[in-house]
């Protein structure tokens, strides 16, 4: 497809749902409802809060209840077409599927997935991206359409029957004849992109290193710096912990609602249980849990690490604790200089 047709094609997708994508609101780039397709920002900065928020919202009402029972609240779920999702974040949704779509299925997440189309979009690595090390720099599933920006034209992958229906909306914009030159352009683009990665490390050895590092003083070193602010969990596309709270209205008949919102195992009260016991009261234990889950435990369970190499923890942590600094410290097995 020629780039001049892109906006009009996205406009035509409104038939399939409300368009969402990376747009700037009050100076901040975020995945949000698109008012006008020309405000979608692609080919540059990525939103700090990942696309997971459209499937696993920061906060929502799960159900209303009264003395007769409860009624699920699915009112916030709508048909969406999400434009501009990069490969690593498509992988992150596939990781979240492993968690939320396993029995018992999370009905809220499942309904968001069923009602959302994914229009993937190629990206070029930023300074902190290491998705090549995590094997999430390209994607072969998990999208309806995927646009690769080759400059002169878009190479468009069709990933589902819904994606095929979307193409039929503006069939004349697409040319099915892929020439040898087109393939060469794509290969050149892939090779040039591969050379742009500034950060890489041997992710495959991390499960073993995590196992061997259980008693390492590295955890105490990082615990001395960590603020337990939980920002790393909020920005991580695969973090999925949440908590619930019941909000009661006792003014008349007993009734209320159950709210669900993001939580983080980095918070001190995350593992606090009735009776006052805290299973991870020590900050070092919470850090160890977070990184063990990302780099070892999830891979043991699902065959792939929970880190998709997006670099958000690198850009966000105010005290420079992230996958790269932790992996480097554990690999060298020495406490970094203060
Ligand atoms: S590792 Fe960094 S971002 Fe995460 S809780 Fe600690 S200080 Fe906050
Ligand atoms: S651990 Fe860091 S780099 Fe890995 S997916 Fe989470 S935020 Fe991205």
CSV table of C-alpha atoms and ligand atoms in Angstrom, one decimal:
chain,number,residue,atom,x,y,z
A,1,UNK,CA,0.0,0.0,0.0
A,2,UNK,CA,1.2,3.5,-0.8
A,3,UNK,CA,1.6,5.7,2.3
A,4,UNK,CA,-0.8,8.3,0.9
A,5,UNK,CA,-3.7,5.8,1.3
A,6,UNK,CA,-2.9,5.0,5.0
A,7,UNK,CA,-5.1,7.5,6.7
A,8,UNK,CA,-8.1,7.0,4.5
A,9,UNK,CA,-7.7,3.2,5.0
A,10,UNK,CA,-7.7,3.6,8.8
A,11,UNK,CA,-10.7,5.9,8.5
A,12,UNK,CA,-12.5,3.1,6.6
A,13,UNK,CA,-11.9,0.8,9.6
A,14,UNK,CA,-14.4,2.7,11.8
A,15,UNK,CA,-17.0,0.3,10.5
A,16,UNK,CA,-15.2,-2.4,12.6
A,17,UNK,CA,-15.0,-0.4,15.8
A,18,UNK,CA,-13.8,2.8,17.5
A,19,UNK,CA,-10.3,3.6,16.5
A,20,UNK,CA,-7.7,3.7,19.2
A,21,UNK,CA,-4.0,4.4,18.8
A,22,UNK,CA,-1.0,6.4,20.0
A,23,UNK,CA,-2.2,10.0,20.3
A,24,UNK,CA,-0.9,13.0,22.3
A,25,UNK,CA,-3.0,14.2,25.2
A,26,UNK,CA,-1.8,17.1,27.3
A,27,UNK,CA,1.7,16.6,25.8
A,28,UNK,CA,1.8,12.9,26.7
A,29,UNK,CA,1.7,10.1,24.1
A,30,UNK,CA,-0.8,7.5,25.1
A,31,UNK,CA,-3.0,4.8,23.6
A,32,UNK,CA,-6.3,6.4,23.5
A,33,UNK,CA,-9.5,6.9,21.6
A,34,UNK,CA,-8.7,8.6,18.3
A,35,UNK,CA,-10.7,11.7,17.5
A,36,UNK,CA,-9.2,12.2,14.0
A,37,UNK,CA,-6.9,9.7,12.2
A,38,UNK,CA,-4.4,12.4,11.4
A,39,UNK,CA,-3.5,12.7,15.2
A,40,UNK,CA,-2.2,9.1,15.3
A,41,UNK,CA,1.6,9.2,16.0
A,42,UNK,CA,3.6,6.4,14.5
A,43,UNK,CA,7.3,6.0,13.5
A,44,UNK,CA,8.7,7.5,16.7
A,45,UNK,CA,8.3,7.7,20.4
A,46,UNK,CA,6.2,4.9,21.9
A,47,UNK,CA,3.6,5.4,24.7
A,48,UNK,CA,5.0,4.8,28.2
A,49,UNK,CA,1.8,3.1,29.4
A,50,UNK,CA,1.5,0.0,27.2
A,51,UNK,CA,-1.4,-1.2,25.2
A,52,UNK,CA,-2.3,-3.7,28.0
A,53,UNK,CA,-4.3,-0.9,29.6
A,54,UNK,CA,-7.0,-1.4,26.8
A,55,UNK,CA,-7.4,-5.1,27.8
A,56,UNK,CA,-6.6,-5.0,31.5
A,57,UNK,CA,-7.7,-1.5,32.5
A,58,UNK,CA,-6.0,0.4,35.3
A,59,UNK,CA,-9.3,0.6,37.1
A,60,UNK,CA,-12.9,-0.5,36.4
A,61,UNK,CA,-16.1,-1.8,38.0
A,62,UNK,CA,-16.4,-5.6,37.9
A,63,UNK,CA,-20.0,-5.9,39.2
A,64,UNK,CA,-22.7,-4.3,41.2
A,65,UNK,CA,-24.2,-6.2,44.1
A,66,UNK,CA,-27.1,-6.0,46.5
A,67,UNK,CA,-28.9,-8.4,48.8
A,68,UNK,CA,-30.2,-10.5,45.9
A,69,UNK,CA,-26.8,-11.2,44.2
A,70,UNK,CA,-24.5,-9.5,41.7
A,71,UNK,CA,-24.6,-8.2,38.1
A,72,UNK,CA,-21.4,-8.1,36.0
A,73,UNK,CA,-20.6,-4.7,34.6
A,74,UNK,CA,-19.3,-5.0,31.0
A,75,UNK,CA,-20.4,-1.4,30.1
A,76,UNK,CA,-16.8,-0.2,29.4
A,77,UNK,CA,-16.3,-2.9,26.7
A,78,UNK,CA,-16.7,-1.7,23.1
A,79,UNK,CA,-15.6,-2.8,19.6
A,80,UNK,CA,-12.1,-1.4,19.1
A,81,UNK,CA,-9.6,-1.2,16.3
A,82,UNK,CA,-6.3,-0.5,17.9
A,83,UNK,CA,-3.8,1.0,15.4
A,84,UNK,CA,0.0,1.2,15.8
A,85,UNK,CA,0.8,-1.7,18.1
A,86,UNK,CA,4.5,-2.7,17.7
A,87,UNK,CA,5.8,-6.3,17.6
A,88,UNK,CA,6.9,-6.4,21.2
A,89,UNK,CA,3.5,-5.3,22.5
A,90,UNK,CA,1.7,-7.9,20.3
A,91,UNK,CA,3.9,-10.4,22.0
A,92,UNK,CA,3.0,-9.0,25.4
A,93,UNK,CA,-0.7,-9.5,24.6
A,94,UNK,CA,0.1,-13.1,23.7
A,95,UNK,CA,1.8,-13.5,27.1
A,96,UNK,CA,-1.2,-11.9,28.9
A,97,UNK,CA,-3.4,-14.4,27.0
A,98,UNK,CA,-1.5,-17.2,28.7
A,99,UNK,CA,-2.5,-15.8,32.1
A,100,UNK,CA,-6.0,-14.4,31.6
A,101,UNK,CA,-7.3,-16.9,29.1
A,102,UNK,CA,-6.4,-20.0,31.0
A,103,UNK,CA,-9.1,-21.7,33.0
A,104,UNK,CA,-10.8,-20.1,34.8
A,105,UNK,CA,-10.9,-17.5,32.0
A,106,UNK,CA,-11.0,-13.9,33.1
A,107,UNK,CA,-14.3,-12.8,31.4
A,108,UNK,CA,-13.4,-9.1,31.4
A,109,UNK,CA,-10.1,-9.6,29.6
A,110,UNK,CA,-11.6,-12.2,27.3
A,111,UNK,CA,-14.4,-9.8,26.2
A,112,UNK,CA,-11.9,-7.0,25.6
A,113,UNK,CA,-9.8,-9.4,23.4
A,114,UNK,CA,-12.9,-10.7,21.5
A,115,UNK,CA,-14.0,-7.1,20.7
A,116,UNK,CA,-10.6,-5.7,19.7
A,117,UNK,CA,-8.8,-5.8,16.3
A,118,UNK,CA,-5.0,-5.3,16.3
A,119,UNK,CA,-3.4,-3.3,13.5
A,120,UNK,CA,0.3,-3.8,14.1
A,121,UNK,CA,2.9,-1.3,12.9
A,122,UNK,CA,6.6,-1.8,12.5
A,123,UNK,CA,9.1,0.2,14.6
A,124,UNK,CA,12.7,1.1,14.8
A,125,UNK,CA,14.5,0.3,18.0
A,126,UNK,CA,15.1,3.1,20.5
A,127,UNK,CA,18.3,3.4,22.7
A,128,UNK,CA,16.8,1.1,25.4
A,129,UNK,CA,15.0,-1.5,23.2
A,130,UNK,CA,16.4,-5.0,23.4
A,131,UNK,CA,13.5,-7.0,21.9
A,132,UNK,CA,16.0,-8.8,19.6
A,133,UNK,CA,17.5,-10.4,22.7
A,134,UNK,CA,14.0,-11.6,23.9
A,135,UNK,CA,13.0,-12.8,20.4
A,136,UNK,CA,10.1,-10.3,20.2
A,137,UNK,CA,11.4,-8.0,17.5
A,138,UNK,CA,9.2,-9.6,14.8
A,139,UNK,CA,5.8,-11.1,15.1
A,140,UNK,CA,4.0,-13.8,13.1
A,141,UNK,CA,0.7,-14.0,14.9
A,142,UNK,CA,-1.5,-12.0,17.3
A,143,UNK,CA,-2.6,-9.3,14.8
A,144,UNK,CA,-5.3,-8.8,12.2
A,145,UNK,CA,-3.2,-6.6,9.9
A,146,UNK,CA,0.5,-5.6,10.3
A,147,UNK,CA,2.0,-2.7,8.4
A,148,UNK,CA,5.8,-2.6,7.8
A,149,UNK,CA,6.9,0.9,6.8
A,150,UNK,CA,9.4,0.5,4.0
A,151,UNK,CA,9.3,4.2,3.1
A,152,UNK,CA,8.1,4.1,-0.5
A,153,UNK,CA,5.3,1.7,0.5
A,154,UNK,CA,3.8,-0.4,3.3
A,155,UNK,CA,4.3,-4.1,3.2
A,156,UNK,CA,1.0,-5.4,4.8
A,157,UNK,CA,0.7,-8.8,6.5
A,158,UNK,CA,-2.8,-10.2,6.9
A,159,UNK,CA,-3.1,-12.2,10.1
A,160,UNK,CA,-6.8,-13.1,10.4
A,161,UNK,CA,-10.0,-13.4,8.4
A,162,UNK,CA,-11.1,-10.1,10.1
A,163,UNK,CA,-7.9,-8.5,8.6
A,164,UNK,CA,-8.9,-9.9,5.2
A,165,UNK,CA,-12.3,-8.3,5.5
A,166,UNK,CA,-10.6,-5.0,6.4
A,167,UNK,CA,-8.5,-5.2,3.3
A,168,UNK,CA,-11.7,-5.7,1.2
A,169,UNK,CA,-13.0,-2.4,2.5
A,170,UNK,CA,-10.4,-0.6,0.2
A,171,UNK,CA,-9.2,-3.5,-2.0
A,172,UNK,CA,-7.9,-1.1,-4.7
A,173,UNK,CA,-5.3,0.3,-2.2
A,174,UNK,CA,-3.6,-3.0,-2.0
A,175,UNK,CA,-1.4,-4.8,-4.6
A,176,UNK,CA,-1.1,-8.5,-4.1
A,177,UNK,CA,1.8,-8.8,-6.6
A,178,UNK,CA,4.9,-8.8,-4.5
A,179,UNK,CA,8.0,-8.4,-6.8
A,180,UNK,CA,11.5,-9.5,-6.2
A,181,UNK,CA,12.5,-5.9,-5.6
A,182,UNK,CA,9.8,-5.6,-2.9
A,183,UNK,CA,11.3,-8.6,-1.1
A,184,UNK,CA,14.8,-7.2,-1.4
A,185,UNK,CA,13.6,-3.9,0.1
A,186,UNK,CA,12.1,-5.8,3.0
A,187,UNK,CA,15.2,-7.8,3.6
A,188,UNK,CA,17.3,-4.6,3.5
A,189,UNK,CA,15.0,-3.0,6.0
A,190,UNK,CA,15.3,-6.0,8.3
A,191,UNK,CA,19.0,-5.9,8.1
A,192,UNK,CA,19.3,-2.2,8.7
A,193,UNK,CA,16.9,-2.4,11.6
A,194,UNK,CA,18.9,-5.3,13.2
A,195,UNK,CA,22.0,-3.1,13.1
A,196,UNK,CA,20.2,-0.3,15.0
A,197,UNK,CA,20.0,-2.2,18.3
A,198,UNK,CA,22.3,-0.7,20.9
A,199,UNK,CA,21.6,-3.1,23.7
A,200,UNK,CA,21.7,-6.8,23.7
A,201,UNK,CA,22.4,-9.6,26.1
A,202,UNK,CA,22.1,-13.4,26.4
A,203,UNK,CA,18.6,-13.7,27.7
A,204,UNK,CA,18.5,-17.5,27.2
A,205,UNK,CA,20.9,-18.0,30.1
A,206,UNK,CA,18.9,-15.9,32.6
A,207,UNK,CA,16.7,-18.7,34.0
A,208,UNK,CA,19.9,-20.5,35.1
A,209,UNK,CA,21.5,-17.4,36.4
A,210,UNK,CA,18.3,-16.5,38.4
A,211,UNK,CA,18.4,-20.0,39.9
A,212,UNK,CA,22.0,-19.7,40.9
A,213,UNK,CA,21.6,-16.1,42.3
A,214,UNK,CA,18.9,-16.8,44.8
A,215,UNK,CA,21.1,-16.0,47.7
A,216,UNK,CA,23.2,-13.3,46.0
A,217,UNK,CA,24.0,-10.1,47.9
A,218,UNK,CA,23.0,-8.3,44.6
A,219,UNK,CA,19.4,-8.3,45.9
A,220,UNK,CA,20.3,-6.5,49.1
A,221,UNK,CA,22.3,-4.0,47.0
A,222,UNK,CA,19.3,-3.2,44.8
A,223,UNK,CA,16.9,-3.2,47.8
A,224,UNK,CA,19.0,-0.4,49.3
A,225,UNK,CA,18.1,1.7,46.3
A,226,UNK,CA,14.6,0.7,45.4
A,227,UNK,CA,11.8,3.1,46.4
A,228,UNK,CA,9.0,0.4,46.2
A,229,UNK,CA,7.2,2.9,44.0
A,230,UNK,CA,5.8,0.2,41.6
A,231,UNK,CA,6.4,2.3,38.5
A,232,UNK,CA,8.2,-0.7,36.9
A,233,UNK,CA,5.0,-2.8,37.2
A,234,UNK,CA,2.8,0.0,35.9
A,235,UNK,CA,4.8,0.4,32.7
A,236,UNK,CA,5.6,-3.2,32.1
A,237,UNK,CA,3.5,-4.7,29.3
A,238,UNK,CA,3.4,-8.1,30.9
A,239,UNK,CA,2.8,-7.2,34.6
A,240,UNK,CA,-0.8,-8.3,35.3
A,241,UNK,CA,-1.4,-8.2,39.0
A,242,UNK,CA,-4.5,-6.5,40.3
A,243,UNK,CA,-6.4,-6.2,43.5
A,244,UNK,CA,-10.1,-5.7,44.2
A,245,UNK,CA,-12.0,-3.6,46.7
A,246,UNK,CA,-15.7,-3.4,47.6
A,247,UNK,CA,-17.3,0.0,47.7
A,248,UNK,CA,-20.4,-0.1,49.9
A,249,UNK,CA,-23.4,2.2,49.8
A,250,UNK,CA,-25.1,1.7,53.2
A,251,UNK,CA,-27.3,4.8,52.9
A,252,UNK,CA,-30.4,2.7,51.9
A,253,UNK,CA,-30.6,-0.9,50.9
A,254,UNK,CA,-27.2,-2.7,51.4
A,255,UNK,CA,-25.6,-2.5,47.9
A,256,UNK,CA,-22.4,-1.6,46.3
A,257,UNK,CA,-19.8,-2.4,43.6
A,258,UNK,CA,-16.6,-4.3,43.3
A,259,UNK,CA,-13.7,-2.3,41.8
A,260,UNK,CA,-10.6,-3.8,40.3
A,261,UNK,CA,-7.3,-1.9,39.8
A,262,UNK,CA,-3.7,-2.5,39.0
A,263,UNK,CA,-1.4,-3.7,41.9
A,264,UNK,CA,2.3,-4.4,42.1
A,265,UNK,CA,4.3,-7.1,43.9
A,266,UNK,CA,6.8,-4.2,44.5
A,267,UNK,CA,4.3,-2.6,47.0
A,268,UNK,CA,5.0,-3.5,50.7
A,269,UNK,CA,1.4,-4.5,51.4
A,270,UNK,CA,1.1,-6.8,48.4
A,271,UNK,CA,1.9,-10.0,50.3
A,272,UNK,CA,0.3,-8.8,53.6
A,273,UNK,CA,-2.3,-11.3,54.8
A,274,UNK,CA,-4.8,-11.5,57.6
A,275,UNK,CA,-3.1,-11.7,61.0
A,276,UNK,CA,-0.5,-9.2,59.9
A,277,UNK,CA,2.0,-11.6,58.4
A,278,UNK,CA,3.8,-10.3,55.3
A,279,UNK,CA,5.4,-13.0,53.1
A,280,UNK,CA,7.6,-10.4,51.4
A,281,UNK,CA,8.1,-7.7,53.9
A,282,UNK,CA,11.7,-7.3,52.8
A,283,UNK,CA,12.3,-5.2,49.7
A,284,UNK,CA,15.0,-7.6,48.5
A,285,UNK,CA,12.5,-10.4,48.5
A,286,UNK,CA,10.0,-8.3,46.4
A,287,UNK,CA,12.7,-7.4,43.9
A,288,UNK,CA,13.8,-11.0,43.7
A,289,UNK,CA,10.2,-12.1,43.0
A,290,UNK,CA,9.7,-9.5,40.3
A,291,UNK,CA,12.8,-10.4,38.4
A,292,UNK,CA,12.5,-14.2,38.9
A,293,UNK,CA,9.0,-14.0,37.5
A,294,UNK,CA,10.1,-12.0,34.5
A,295,UNK,CA,13.2,-14.0,33.6
A,296,UNK,CA,12.7,-17.5,34.9
A,297,UNK,CA,9.3,-18.5,36.4
A,298,UNK,CA,7.1,-17.4,33.5
A,299,UNK,CA,9.4,-19.2,31.0
A,300,UNK,CA,9.2,-22.4,33.1
A,301,UNK,CA,5.4,-22.3,33.0
A,302,UNK,CA,4.8,-21.0,29.4
A,303,UNK,CA,8.1,-21.6,27.6
A,304,UNK,CA,8.8,-17.9,27.0
A,305,UNK,CA,10.1,-15.2,29.4
A,306,UNK,CA,7.7,-12.5,30.6
A,307,UNK,CA,10.1,-9.8,29.5
A,308,UNK,CA,9.5,-8.6,25.9
A,309,UNK,CA,12.4,-6.3,25.8
A,310,UNK,CA,10.5,-3.0,25.5
A,311,UNK,CA,12.9,-1.0,27.7
A,312,UNK,CA,10.2,0.7,29.6
A,313,UNK,CA,11.6,-0.3,33.0
A,314,UNK,CA,14.9,1.1,31.8
A,315,UNK,CA,13.4,4.5,31.0
A,316,UNK,CA,11.1,4.6,34.1
A,317,UNK,CA,12.8,3.5,37.2
A,318,UNK,CA,14.1,6.6,39.1
A,319,UNK,CA,17.0,4.7,40.6
A,320,UNK,CA,18.2,2.7,37.6
A,321,UNK,CA,16.9,-0.7,38.6
A,322,UNK,CA,15.8,-2.6,35.5
A,323,UNK,CA,16.2,-5.8,33.5
A,324,UNK,CA,19.5,-4.6,32.0
A,325,UNK,CA,21.2,-3.5,35.3
A,326,UNK,CA,19.9,-6.5,37.3
A,327,UNK,CA,21.0,-8.9,34.6
A,328,UNK,CA,24.4,-7.3,34.3
A,329,UNK,CA,25.0,-7.4,38.1
A,330,UNK,CA,23.8,-11.0,38.4
A,331,UNK,CA,25.9,-12.1,35.4
A,332,UNK,CA,29.0,-10.5,36.8
A,333,UNK,CA,28.1,-11.7,40.3
A,334,UNK,CA,29.5,-8.6,41.9
A,335,UNK,CA,27.8,-5.8,43.8
A,336,UNK,CA,28.1,-2.7,41.7
A,337,UNK,CA,30.1,0.3,43.1
A,338,UNK,CA,28.0,2.7,45.2
B,1,LIG,S1,12.6,-1.1,40.9
B,1,LIG,FE1,12.5,1.2,40.5
B,1,LIG,S2,10.5,1.5,39.5
B,1,LIG,FE2,10.5,-0.5,40.5
B,1,LIG,S3,9.6,-0.2,42.6
B,1,LIG,FE3,11.9,-0.1,42.8
B,1,LIG,S4,12.4,2.1,42.5
B,1,LIG,FE4,10.3,1.9,41.7
B,2,LIG,S1,10.7,-6.1,32.3
B,2,LIG,FE1,11.2,-4.1,31.5
B,2,LIG,S2,11.9,-4.4,29.4
B,2,LIG,FE2,10.9,-6.3,30.1
B,2,LIG,S3,8.8,-6.1,29.3
B,2,LIG,FE3,8.8,-5.3,31.4
B,2,LIG,S4,9.2,-3.1,31.2
B,2,LIG,FE4,9.7,-4.1,29.2
